mmCIF file of N, CA and C in Angstrom:
data_model
loop_
_atom_site.group_PDB
_atom_site.id
_atom_site.type_symbol
_atom_site.label_atom_id
_atom_site.label_comp_id
_atom_site.label_asym_id
_atom_site.label_seq_id
_atom_site.Cartn_x
_atom_site.Cartn_y
_atom_site.Cartn_z
ATOM 1 N N MET A 1 222.494 124.791 111.719
ATOM 2 C CA MET A 1 221.261 125.154 111.742
ATOM 3 C C MET A 1 221.195 126.558 111.277
ATOM 4 N N ALA A 2 222.026 127.377 111.546
ATOM 5 C CA ALA A 2 222.154 128.911 111.023
ATOM 6 C C ALA A 2 222.397 128.880 109.613
ATOM 7 N N ASP A 3 223.194 127.793 108.986
ATOM 8 C CA ASP A 3 223.490 127.755 107.672
ATOM 9 C C ASP A 3 222.324 127.550 106.884
ATOM 10 N N LYS A 4 221.358 126.516 107.474
ATOM 11 C CA LYS A 4 220.353 126.073 106.851
ATOM 12 C C LYS A 4 219.348 127.419 106.704
ATOM 13 N N GLN A 5 219.066 128.285 107.679
ATOM 14 C CA GLN A 5 218.328 129.264 107.496
ATOM 15 C C GLN A 5 218.889 130.277 106.507
ATOM 16 N N VAL A 6 220.112 130.599 106.366
ATOM 17 C CA VAL A 6 220.644 131.405 105.433
ATOM 18 C C VAL A 6 220.428 130.780 103.965
ATOM 19 N N ASN A 7 220.485 129.650 103.951
ATOM 20 C CA ASN A 7 220.617 129.020 102.521
ATOM 21 C C ASN A 7 218.923 129.158 101.959
ATOM 22 N N ASP A 8 217.938 128.878 103.103
ATOM 23 C CA ASP A 8 216.595 128.908 102.857
ATOM 24 C C ASP A 8 216.114 130.524 102.341
ATOM 25 N N TYR A 9 216.861 131.186 103.116
ATOM 26 C CA TYR A 9 216.582 132.744 102.782
ATOM 27 C C TYR A 9 216.961 133.160 101.466
ATOM 28 N N LEU A 10 218.195 132.690 101.126
ATOM 29 C CA LEU A 10 218.914 132.903 99.697
ATOM 30 C C LEU A 10 218.182 132.167 98.485
ATOM 31 N N GLU A 11 217.468 131.045 98.808
ATOM 32 C CA GLU A 11 216.802 130.376 97.791
ATOM 33 C C GLU A 11 215.455 131.160 97.625
ATOM 34 N N GLU A 12 214.734 131.710 98.812
ATOM 35 C CA GLU A 12 213.592 132.405 98.666
ATOM 36 C C GLU A 12 213.834 133.859 97.954
ATOM 37 N N GLY A 13 215.001 134.365 98.121
ATOM 38 C CA GLY A 13 215.277 135.428 97.335
ATOM 39 C C GLY A 13 215.600 135.169 95.682
ATOM 40 N N ILE A 14 216.012 134.120 95.508
ATOM 41 C CA ILE A 14 216.515 133.909 94.043
ATOM 42 C C ILE A 14 215.152 133.148 93.464
ATOM 43 N N TYR A 15 214.550 132.292 94.163
ATOM 44 C CA TYR A 15 213.342 131.650 93.169
ATOM 45 C C TYR A 15 211.974 132.031 93.788
ATOM 46 N N GLY A 16 211.840 132.757 94.850
ATOM 47 C CA GLY A 16 210.587 133.274 95.234
ATOM 48 C C GLY A 16 210.231 132.427 96.464
ATOM 49 N N PRO A 17 209.124 132.635 97.210
ATOM 50 C CA PRO A 17 208.812 131.842 98.293
ATOM 51 C C PRO A 17 208.217 130.370 97.780
ATOM 52 N N LYS A 18 208.501 129.376 98.765
ATOM 53 C CA LYS A 18 208.070 128.086 98.401
ATOM 54 C C LYS A 18 206.513 128.155 98.538
ATOM 55 N N GLU A 19 205.946 127.283 97.672
ATOM 56 C CA GLU A 19 204.294 127.197 97.622
ATOM 57 C C GLU A 19 204.076 125.830 97.812
ATOM 58 N N VAL A 20 202.967 125.654 98.481
ATOM 59 C CA VAL A 20 202.384 124.257 98.484
ATOM 60 C C VAL A 20 201.518 124.069 97.488
ATOM 61 N N LYS A 21 201.393 122.820 96.826
ATOM 62 C CA LYS A 21 200.570 122.526 95.534
ATOM 63 C C LYS A 21 200.543 123.599 94.371
ATOM 64 N N PRO A 22 201.595 123.913 94.070
ATOM 65 C CA PRO A 22 201.605 125.250 92.950
ATOM 66 C C PRO A 22 200.711 124.796 91.791
ATOM 67 N N ASP A 23 200.709 123.607 91.171
ATOM 68 C CA ASP A 23 200.015 123.170 90.124
ATOM 69 C C ASP A 23 198.393 123.365 90.461
ATOM 70 N N GLU A 24 198.090 122.966 91.637
ATOM 71 C CA GLU A 24 196.564 123.009 91.979
ATOM 72 C C GLU A 24 196.198 124.548 92.000
ATOM 73 N N LYS A 25 196.948 125.368 92.279
ATOM 74 C CA LYS A 25 196.662 126.588 92.689
ATOM 75 C C LYS A 25 196.513 127.343 91.257
ATOM 76 N N ARG A 26 197.411 126.766 90.369
ATOM 77 C CA ARG A 26 197.452 127.563 89.110
ATOM 78 C C ARG A 26 196.296 126.958 88.290
ATOM 79 N N ARG A 27 195.663 125.894 88.350
ATOM 80 C CA ARG A 27 194.543 125.370 87.776
ATOM 81 C C ARG A 27 193.280 126.020 88.139
ATOM 82 N N PHE A 28 193.223 126.217 89.311
ATOM 83 C CA PHE A 28 191.963 126.913 90.264
ATOM 84 C C PHE A 28 191.975 128.303 90.506
ATOM 85 N N LEU A 29 192.704 128.932 89.647
ATOM 86 C CA LEU A 29 192.852 130.386 89.673
ATOM 87 C C LEU A 29 193.549 131.116 91.167
ATOM 88 N N GLY A 30 194.374 130.325 91.630
ATOM 89 C CA GLY A 30 195.053 130.938 93.036
ATOM 90 C C GLY A 30 194.385 130.458 94.078
ATOM 91 N N THR A 31 193.444 129.395 93.963
ATOM 92 C CA THR A 31 192.651 128.658 95.079
ATOM 93 C C THR A 31 193.043 127.360 95.201
ATOM 94 N N TYR A 32 193.071 126.949 96.349
ATOM 95 C CA TYR A 32 193.228 125.471 96.477
ATOM 96 C C TYR A 32 192.073 124.669 96.272
ATOM 97 N N ARG A 33 192.225 123.384 95.723
ATOM 98 C CA ARG A 33 191.116 122.545 95.403
ATOM 99 C C ARG A 33 190.374 122.193 96.567
ATOM 100 N N GLU A 34 190.548 122.041 97.796
ATOM 101 C CA GLU A 34 189.886 121.827 98.830
ATOM 102 C C GLU A 34 189.051 122.893 99.384
ATOM 103 N N ARG A 35 189.180 124.174 98.630
ATOM 104 C CA ARG A 35 188.217 125.212 99.062
ATOM 105 C C ARG A 35 187.408 125.521 98.115
ATOM 106 N N VAL A 36 187.391 124.727 97.162
ATOM 107 C CA VAL A 36 186.501 125.017 95.958
ATOM 108 C C VAL A 36 185.046 124.467 96.236
ATOM 109 N N LEU A 37 183.949 125.387 95.718
ATOM 110 C CA LEU A 37 182.649 124.865 95.992
ATOM 111 C C LEU A 37 182.196 124.436 94.816
ATOM 112 N N LEU A 38 182.411 125.220 93.560
ATOM 113 C CA LEU A 38 182.059 124.905 92.307
ATOM 114 C C LEU A 38 183.064 125.637 91.278
ATOM 115 N N ALA A 39 183.264 124.848 90.170
ATOM 116 C CA ALA A 39 184.268 125.380 89.172
ATOM 117 C C ALA A 39 183.561 125.260 87.711
ATOM 118 N N LEU A 40 183.770 126.192 86.925
ATOM 119 C CA LEU A 40 183.234 126.067 85.444
ATOM 120 C C LEU A 40 184.452 126.260 84.520
ATOM 121 N N THR A 41 184.400 125.434 83.493
ATOM 122 C CA THR A 41 185.527 125.412 82.555
ATOM 123 C C THR A 41 185.328 126.734 81.740
ATOM 124 N N LYS A 42 186.423 127.108 81.126
ATOM 125 C CA LYS A 42 186.317 128.454 80.050
ATOM 126 C C LYS A 42 184.893 128.249 79.180
ATOM 127 N N LYS A 43 184.855 127.130 78.501
ATOM 128 C CA LYS A 43 183.861 126.506 77.736
ATOM 129 C C LYS A 43 182.422 127.221 78.033
ATOM 130 N N GLN A 44 182.311 126.533 79.570
ATOM 131 C CA GLN A 44 181.095 126.736 80.091
ATOM 132 C C GLN A 44 180.795 128.215 80.288
ATOM 133 N N VAL A 45 181.823 129.168 80.778
ATOM 134 C CA VAL A 45 181.576 130.467 80.976
ATOM 135 C C VAL A 45 181.356 131.181 79.723
ATOM 136 N N MET A 46 181.908 130.762 78.646
ATOM 137 C CA MET A 46 181.618 131.475 77.478
ATOM 138 C C MET A 46 180.279 131.322 76.918
ATOM 139 N N LYS A 47 179.417 130.288 77.449
ATOM 140 C CA LYS A 47 178.048 129.994 76.928
ATOM 141 C C LYS A 47 177.277 131.160 77.346
ATOM 142 N N LYS A 48 176.182 131.526 76.658
ATOM 143 C CA LYS A 48 175.394 132.485 76.884
ATOM 144 C C LYS A 48 174.314 132.163 78.027
ATOM 145 N N GLY A 49 174.211 133.090 78.934
ATOM 146 C CA GLY A 49 173.495 132.828 80.030
ATOM 147 C C GLY A 49 174.391 132.474 81.261
ATOM 148 N N THR A 50 173.773 132.113 82.427
ATOM 149 C CA THR A 50 174.440 131.681 83.528
ATOM 150 C C THR A 50 173.975 130.194 84.090
ATOM 151 N N PHE A 51 174.624 129.701 84.675
ATOM 152 C CA PHE A 51 174.534 128.248 85.175
ATOM 153 C C PHE A 51 173.594 128.423 86.459
ATOM 154 N N PRO A 52 172.375 127.709 86.700
ATOM 155 C CA PRO A 52 171.660 127.830 87.782
ATOM 156 C C PRO A 52 172.380 127.446 89.190
ATOM 157 N N GLN A 53 173.350 126.667 89.115
ATOM 158 C CA GLN A 53 174.071 125.979 90.172
ATOM 159 C C GLN A 53 174.957 127.311 90.706
ATOM 160 N N VAL A 54 175.114 128.078 90.027
ATOM 161 C CA VAL A 54 176.226 129.333 90.359
ATOM 162 C C VAL A 54 175.368 130.198 91.418
ATOM 163 N N GLU A 55 174.096 130.428 90.796
ATOM 164 C CA GLU A 55 173.165 131.422 91.640
ATOM 165 C C GLU A 55 172.707 130.512 92.841
ATOM 166 N N GLU A 56 172.671 129.311 92.930
ATOM 167 C CA GLU A 56 172.080 128.544 94.286
ATOM 168 C C GLU A 56 173.516 128.663 95.198
ATOM 169 N N LEU A 57 174.462 128.532 94.694
ATOM 170 C CA LEU A 57 175.686 128.580 95.721
ATOM 171 C C LEU A 57 175.779 130.140 96.362
ATOM 172 N N LEU A 58 175.738 130.630 95.422
ATOM 173 C CA LEU A 58 175.710 132.377 95.869
ATOM 174 C C LEU A 58 174.774 132.730 96.750
ATOM 175 N N GLN A 59 173.753 132.153 96.782
ATOM 176 C CA GLN A 59 172.508 132.366 97.738
ATOM 177 C C GLN A 59 172.934 131.830 99.008
ATOM 178 N N LYS A 60 173.347 130.714 99.079
ATOM 179 C CA LYS A 60 173.435 129.512 100.353
ATOM 180 C C LYS A 60 174.864 130.094 101.002
ATOM 181 N N HIS A 61 175.656 130.454 100.229
ATOM 182 C CA HIS A 61 177.067 130.886 100.833
ATOM 183 C C HIS A 61 177.696 132.392 100.852
ATOM 184 N N SER A 62 176.990 133.212 101.864
ATOM 185 C CA SER A 62 177.348 134.713 101.509
ATOM 186 C C SER A 62 178.534 135.043 101.689
ATOM 187 N N ASP A 63 179.428 134.141 102.493
ATOM 188 C CA ASP A 63 180.861 134.173 102.855
ATOM 189 C C ASP A 63 182.002 133.793 101.549
ATOM 190 N N ALA A 64 181.375 133.405 100.573
ATOM 191 C CA ALA A 64 182.063 132.739 99.456
ATOM 192 C C ALA A 64 182.821 133.864 98.761
ATOM 193 N N ILE A 65 183.691 133.461 98.025
ATOM 194 C CA ILE A 65 184.504 134.301 96.949
ATOM 195 C C ILE A 65 184.407 133.961 95.550
ATOM 196 N N MET A 66 184.134 134.680 94.477
ATOM 197 C CA MET A 66 184.127 134.167 93.123
ATOM 198 C C MET A 66 185.482 134.610 92.522
ATOM 199 N N VAL A 67 186.241 133.897 91.832
ATOM 200 C CA VAL A 67 187.367 134.143 91.231
ATOM 201 C C VAL A 67 187.135 133.772 89.635
ATOM 202 N N VAL A 68 187.386 134.760 88.792
ATOM 203 C CA VAL A 68 187.076 134.583 87.451
ATOM 204 C C VAL A 68 188.416 134.615 86.740
ATOM 205 N N ASN A 69 188.489 133.843 85.792
ATOM 206 C CA ASN A 69 189.706 134.022 84.600
ATOM 207 C C ASN A 69 189.818 135.304 83.731
ATOM 208 N N GLY A 70 190.782 136.114 84.114
ATOM 209 C CA GLY A 70 190.921 137.504 83.564
ATOM 210 C C GLY A 70 191.010 137.336 81.948
ATOM 211 N N LYS A 71 191.626 136.127 81.547
ATOM 212 C CA LYS A 71 191.827 136.124 79.975
ATOM 213 C C LYS A 71 190.455 135.895 79.330
ATOM 214 N N LEU A 72 189.333 135.642 79.754
ATOM 215 C CA LEU A 72 188.112 135.760 79.081
ATOM 216 C C LEU A 72 187.475 137.022 78.868
ATOM 217 N N GLY A 73 186.795 137.240 77.905
ATOM 218 C CA GLY A 73 186.190 138.410 77.429
ATOM 219 C C GLY A 73 185.103 138.937 78.637
ATOM 220 N N TYR A 74 185.053 140.223 78.521
ATOM 221 C CA TYR A 74 184.018 140.909 79.445
ATOM 222 C C TYR A 74 182.580 140.489 79.286
ATOM 223 N N GLN A 75 182.387 140.012 78.181
ATOM 224 C CA GLN A 75 180.835 139.543 77.887
ATOM 225 C C GLN A 75 180.602 138.446 78.388
ATOM 226 N N ALA A 76 181.702 137.513 78.393
ATOM 227 C CA ALA A 76 181.374 136.363 79.089
ATOM 228 C C ALA A 76 181.367 136.190 80.474
ATOM 229 N N LEU A 77 182.081 137.131 81.073
ATOM 230 C CA LEU A 77 182.230 137.291 82.566
ATOM 231 C C LEU A 77 181.354 137.983 83.050
ATOM 232 N N SER A 78 180.721 139.151 82.460
ATOM 233 C CA SER A 78 179.889 140.297 82.857
ATOM 234 C C SER A 78 178.726 139.720 83.810
ATOM 235 N N ALA A 79 177.902 138.663 83.182
ATOM 236 C CA ALA A 79 176.762 138.068 83.865
ATOM 237 C C ALA A 79 177.067 137.432 85.237
ATOM 238 N N TYR A 80 178.257 136.882 85.139
ATOM 239 C CA TYR A 80 178.608 136.157 86.306
ATOM 240 C C TYR A 80 178.995 137.023 87.619
ATOM 241 N N THR A 81 179.821 138.351 87.163
ATOM 242 C CA THR A 81 180.165 139.351 88.169
ATOM 243 C C THR A 81 178.968 139.983 88.535
ATOM 244 N N LYS A 82 178.042 140.167 87.807
ATOM 245 C CA LYS A 82 176.882 141.066 88.234
ATOM 246 C C LYS A 82 175.938 140.363 89.258
ATOM 247 N N LEU A 83 175.899 138.870 88.862
ATOM 248 C CA LEU A 83 175.233 137.852 89.590
ATOM 249 C C LEU A 83 175.837 137.881 91.057
ATOM 250 N N ALA A 84 177.110 137.976 91.165
ATOM 251 C CA ALA A 84 177.810 137.884 92.372
ATOM 252 C C ALA A 84 177.749 139.225 93.108
ATOM 253 N N SER A 85 177.638 140.294 92.605
ATOM 254 C CA SER A 85 177.470 141.564 93.248
ATOM 255 C C SER A 85 175.921 141.845 93.722
ATOM 256 N N ASN A 86 174.992 141.105 93.006
ATOM 257 C CA ASN A 86 173.741 140.899 93.438
ATOM 258 C C ASN A 86 173.548 140.422 94.873
ATOM 259 N N TYR A 87 174.289 139.325 95.166
ATOM 260 C CA TYR A 87 174.307 138.576 96.417
ATOM 261 C C TYR A 87 175.495 139.248 97.288
ATOM 262 N N GLY A 88 176.285 140.454 96.945
ATOM 263 C CA GLY A 88 177.031 140.921 97.937
ATOM 264 C C GLY A 88 178.227 140.151 98.148
ATOM 265 N N ILE A 89 178.666 139.597 96.839
ATOM 266 C CA ILE A 89 180.131 138.630 96.868
ATOM 267 C C ILE A 89 180.948 139.291 96.043
ATOM 268 N N HIS A 90 182.092 139.423 96.410
ATOM 269 C CA HIS A 90 182.971 140.324 95.432
ATOM 270 C C HIS A 90 183.644 139.276 94.493
ATOM 271 N N ALA A 91 183.842 139.556 93.353
ATOM 272 C CA ALA A 91 184.189 138.799 92.239
ATOM 273 C C ALA A 91 185.605 139.329 91.913
ATOM 274 N N ARG A 92 186.634 138.419 92.155
ATOM 275 C CA ARG A 92 188.063 138.764 91.856
ATOM 276 C C ARG A 92 188.400 138.540 90.572
ATOM 277 N N ARG A 93 189.127 139.207 89.885
ATOM 278 C CA ARG A 93 189.506 138.742 88.349
ATOM 279 C C ARG A 93 191.044 138.335 88.404
ATOM 280 N N VAL A 94 191.564 136.997 88.019
ATOM 281 C CA VAL A 94 192.861 136.625 87.992
ATOM 282 C C VAL A 94 193.509 136.760 86.580
ATOM 283 N N THR A 95 194.569 137.523 86.382
ATOM 284 C CA THR A 95 195.048 137.388 85.020
ATOM 285 C C THR A 95 196.506 137.254 85.249
ATOM 286 N N SER A 96 196.822 136.247 84.904
ATOM 287 C CA SER A 96 198.422 135.799 84.536
ATOM 288 C C SER A 96 198.778 135.314 83.313
ATOM 289 N N MET A 97 199.397 135.845 82.742
ATOM 290 C CA MET A 97 200.100 135.471 81.494
ATOM 291 C C MET A 97 200.879 134.127 81.447
ATOM 292 N N ASP A 98 201.726 133.939 82.436
ATOM 293 C CA ASP A 98 202.336 132.957 82.466
ATOM 294 C C ASP A 98 201.778 131.573 82.878
ATOM 295 N N LYS A 99 200.660 131.728 83.315
ATOM 296 C CA LYS A 99 199.959 130.374 83.849
ATOM 297 C C LYS A 99 198.694 130.263 83.018
ATOM 298 N N LYS A 100 198.442 128.891 82.556
ATOM 299 C CA LYS A 100 197.461 128.483 81.714
ATOM 300 C C LYS A 100 196.412 127.573 82.675
ATOM 301 N N SER A 101 195.281 127.688 82.597
ATOM 302 C CA SER A 101 194.330 126.901 83.260
ATOM 303 C C SER A 101 192.861 126.724 82.313
ATOM 304 N N ASP A 102 192.440 125.604 82.604
ATOM 305 C CA ASP A 102 191.183 125.339 81.637
ATOM 306 C C ASP A 102 189.996 125.812 82.630
ATOM 307 N N VAL A 103 190.141 126.349 83.698
ATOM 308 C CA VAL A 103 188.988 126.589 84.563
ATOM 309 C C VAL A 103 188.757 128.154 84.212
ATOM 310 N N GLY A 104 187.461 128.592 84.013
ATOM 311 C CA GLY A 104 187.002 129.929 83.681
ATOM 312 C C GLY A 104 186.665 130.659 85.002
ATOM 313 N N LEU A 105 185.975 129.897 86.079
ATOM 314 C CA LEU A 105 185.289 130.606 87.221
ATOM 315 C C LEU A 105 185.336 129.621 88.255
ATOM 316 N N VAL A 106 185.559 130.113 89.353
ATOM 317 C CA VAL A 106 185.807 129.228 90.749
ATOM 318 C C VAL A 106 184.780 130.026 91.880
ATOM 319 N N ILE A 107 184.006 129.478 92.607
ATOM 320 C CA ILE A 107 183.446 129.815 93.591
ATOM 321 C C ILE A 107 183.971 129.095 94.958
ATOM 322 N N ALA A 108 184.667 129.832 95.709
ATOM 323 C CA ALA A 108 185.369 129.043 96.825
ATOM 324 C C ALA A 108 185.127 129.859 98.239
ATOM 325 N N LYS A 109 185.703 129.068 99.206
ATOM 326 C CA LYS A 109 185.646 129.584 100.605
ATOM 327 C C LYS A 109 187.005 129.839 101.082
ATOM 328 N N GLU A 110 187.349 130.653 102.056
ATOM 329 C CA GLU A 110 188.651 130.863 102.820
ATOM 330 C C GLU A 110 189.150 129.996 103.472
ATOM 331 N N TYR A 111 188.486 128.842 103.611
ATOM 332 C CA TYR A 111 188.820 127.654 104.262
ATOM 333 C C TYR A 111 188.333 126.285 103.535
ATOM 334 N N ALA A 112 188.969 125.353 104.019
ATOM 335 C CA ALA A 112 188.691 124.049 103.227
ATOM 336 C C ALA A 112 187.122 123.616 103.579
ATOM 337 N N VAL A 113 186.617 123.027 102.441
ATOM 338 C CA VAL A 113 185.336 122.427 102.280
ATOM 339 C C VAL A 113 185.147 120.939 101.980
ATOM 340 N N HIS A 114 186.107 120.550 101.145
ATOM 341 C CA HIS A 114 186.373 119.148 100.702
ATOM 342 C C HIS A 114 185.420 118.469 99.970
ATOM 343 N N ARG A 115 184.641 119.341 99.023
ATOM 344 C CA ARG A 115 183.606 118.880 97.953
ATOM 345 C C ARG A 115 184.222 117.725 97.246
ATOM 346 N N GLU A 116 183.399 116.632 96.901
ATOM 347 C CA GLU A 116 183.924 115.745 95.999
ATOM 348 C C GLU A 116 183.612 116.184 94.384
ATOM 349 N N VAL A 117 182.466 116.530 94.298
ATOM 350 C CA VAL A 117 182.254 117.067 92.624
ATOM 351 C C VAL A 117 182.307 118.603 92.715
ATOM 352 N N ILE A 118 183.180 119.175 91.918
ATOM 353 C CA ILE A 118 183.087 120.668 91.894
ATOM 354 C C ILE A 118 182.578 121.101 90.388
ATOM 355 N N PHE A 119 182.802 120.359 89.565
ATOM 356 C CA PHE A 119 182.660 120.896 88.042
ATOM 357 C C PHE A 119 181.113 120.578 87.873
ATOM 358 N N VAL A 120 180.597 121.427 87.007
ATOM 359 C CA VAL A 120 179.207 121.266 86.626
ATOM 360 C C VAL A 120 179.282 120.330 85.346
ATOM 361 N N GLU A 121 178.461 119.262 85.443
ATOM 362 C CA GLU A 121 178.418 118.521 84.240
ATOM 363 C C GLU A 121 177.200 118.948 83.240
ATOM 364 N N GLU A 122 177.454 119.018 82.244
ATOM 365 C CA GLU A 122 176.332 119.714 81.183
ATOM 366 C C GLU A 122 175.671 118.440 80.764
ATOM 367 N N GLU A 123 174.513 118.593 80.503
ATOM 368 C CA GLU A 123 173.400 117.690 79.870
ATOM 369 C C GLU A 123 173.375 117.998 78.468
ATOM 370 N N ALA A 124 173.614 117.111 77.519
ATOM 371 C CA ALA A 124 173.622 117.335 76.057
ATOM 372 C C ALA A 124 172.061 117.200 75.917
ATOM 373 N N ASP A 125 171.584 118.256 75.065
ATOM 374 C CA ASP A 125 169.908 118.117 74.849
ATOM 375 C C ASP A 125 169.843 116.968 73.720
ATOM 376 N N ASP A 126 168.529 116.749 73.780
ATOM 377 C CA ASP A 126 168.090 115.417 72.792
ATOM 378 C C ASP A 126 168.613 115.627 71.349
ATOM 379 N N HIS A 127 168.472 116.721 70.766
ATOM 380 C CA HIS A 127 168.824 116.913 69.451
ATOM 381 C C HIS A 127 170.228 116.444 69.201
ATOM 382 N N THR A 128 171.169 116.945 69.849
ATOM 383 C CA THR A 128 172.676 116.795 69.727
ATOM 384 C C THR A 128 172.908 115.296 69.992
ATOM 385 N N LYS A 129 172.085 114.602 70.977
ATOM 386 C CA LYS A 129 172.456 113.140 71.157
ATOM 387 C C LYS A 129 171.897 112.286 69.831
ATOM 388 N N GLU A 130 170.669 112.505 69.382
ATOM 389 C CA GLU A 130 170.266 112.160 68.276
ATOM 390 C C GLU A 130 171.176 112.332 67.095
ATOM 391 N N GLU A 131 171.845 113.138 66.756
ATOM 392 C CA GLU A 131 172.741 113.456 65.811
ATOM 393 C C GLU A 131 173.863 112.448 65.931
ATOM 394 N N GLN A 132 174.405 112.449 67.101
ATOM 395 C CA GLN A 132 175.659 111.686 67.612
ATOM 396 C C GLN A 132 175.406 110.168 67.443
ATOM 397 N N LYS A 133 174.296 109.908 67.244
ATOM 398 C CA LYS A 133 173.898 108.290 67.325
ATOM 399 C C LYS A 133 173.769 107.971 65.734
ATOM 400 N N ARG A 134 173.195 108.922 64.924
ATOM 401 C CA ARG A 134 173.145 108.604 63.695
ATOM 402 C C ARG A 134 174.369 108.492 62.762
ATOM 403 N N SER A 135 174.597 107.501 62.041
ATOM 404 C CA SER A 135 176.037 107.310 61.563
ATOM 405 C C SER A 135 176.171 108.397 60.173
ATOM 406 N N TRP A 136 177.377 108.621 59.964
ATOM 407 C CA TRP A 136 177.685 109.505 58.868
ATOM 408 C C TRP A 136 177.191 109.211 57.460
ATOM 409 N N TRP A 137 177.033 108.083 57.135
ATOM 410 C CA TRP A 137 176.768 107.851 55.789
ATOM 411 C C TRP A 137 175.095 107.777 55.857
ATOM 412 N N ARG A 138 174.452 107.754 56.883
ATOM 413 C CA ARG A 138 173.075 107.940 57.096
ATOM 414 C C ARG A 138 172.734 109.431 56.600
ATOM 415 N N LYS A 139 173.603 110.194 57.444
ATOM 416 C CA LYS A 139 173.336 111.644 57.283
ATOM 417 C C LYS A 139 173.737 112.058 55.869
ATOM 418 N N LEU A 140 174.671 111.252 55.282
ATOM 419 C CA LEU A 140 175.042 111.591 53.913
ATOM 420 C C LEU A 140 173.841 111.571 52.876
ATOM 421 N N LEU A 141 173.223 110.337 53.064
ATOM 422 C CA LEU A 141 172.223 109.780 52.260
ATOM 423 C C LEU A 141 170.800 110.541 52.557
ATOM 424 N N GLY A 142 170.833 111.084 53.606
ATOM 425 C CA GLY A 142 169.452 111.602 54.197
ATOM 426 C C GLY A 142 168.623 110.883 54.927
ATOM 427 N N MET A 143 169.042 109.705 55.192
ATOM 428 C CA MET A 143 168.293 108.427 55.644
ATOM 429 C C MET A 143 167.830 108.737 57.213
ATOM 430 N N GLU A 144 166.751 108.362 57.726
ATOM 431 C CA GLU A 144 166.348 108.478 58.935
ATOM 432 C C GLU A 144 165.864 110.031 59.565
#
């Protein structure tokens, strides 16, 4: 038993402390998936303006935390961090060059909430839907 404890101690010294679900924590900016209330992709955060779902959650959950991807620019994140500060919620910026994530913003709790749907689904406007339906040759000939 003493040997196992010594070996565990040596492994932690060499490789660092053992983590539970490291890939999940990497993707959700250091937060476990079961704690996430809402997540936005990098592409969604880069869009102009803010999503109304973010403000709704910040109003309802005053004990939530906001984690933003530090690799994104200040202009993209400033609207969300200002929104969080308006509701008295601390926005934490996570920047780690060795970890890649498609997530740009996470609103989470310090405990598990187990929400099924955490990503915001975007609705394509009618104009882009119409363009997708038209075939390429009709666009080329100017038909329809």
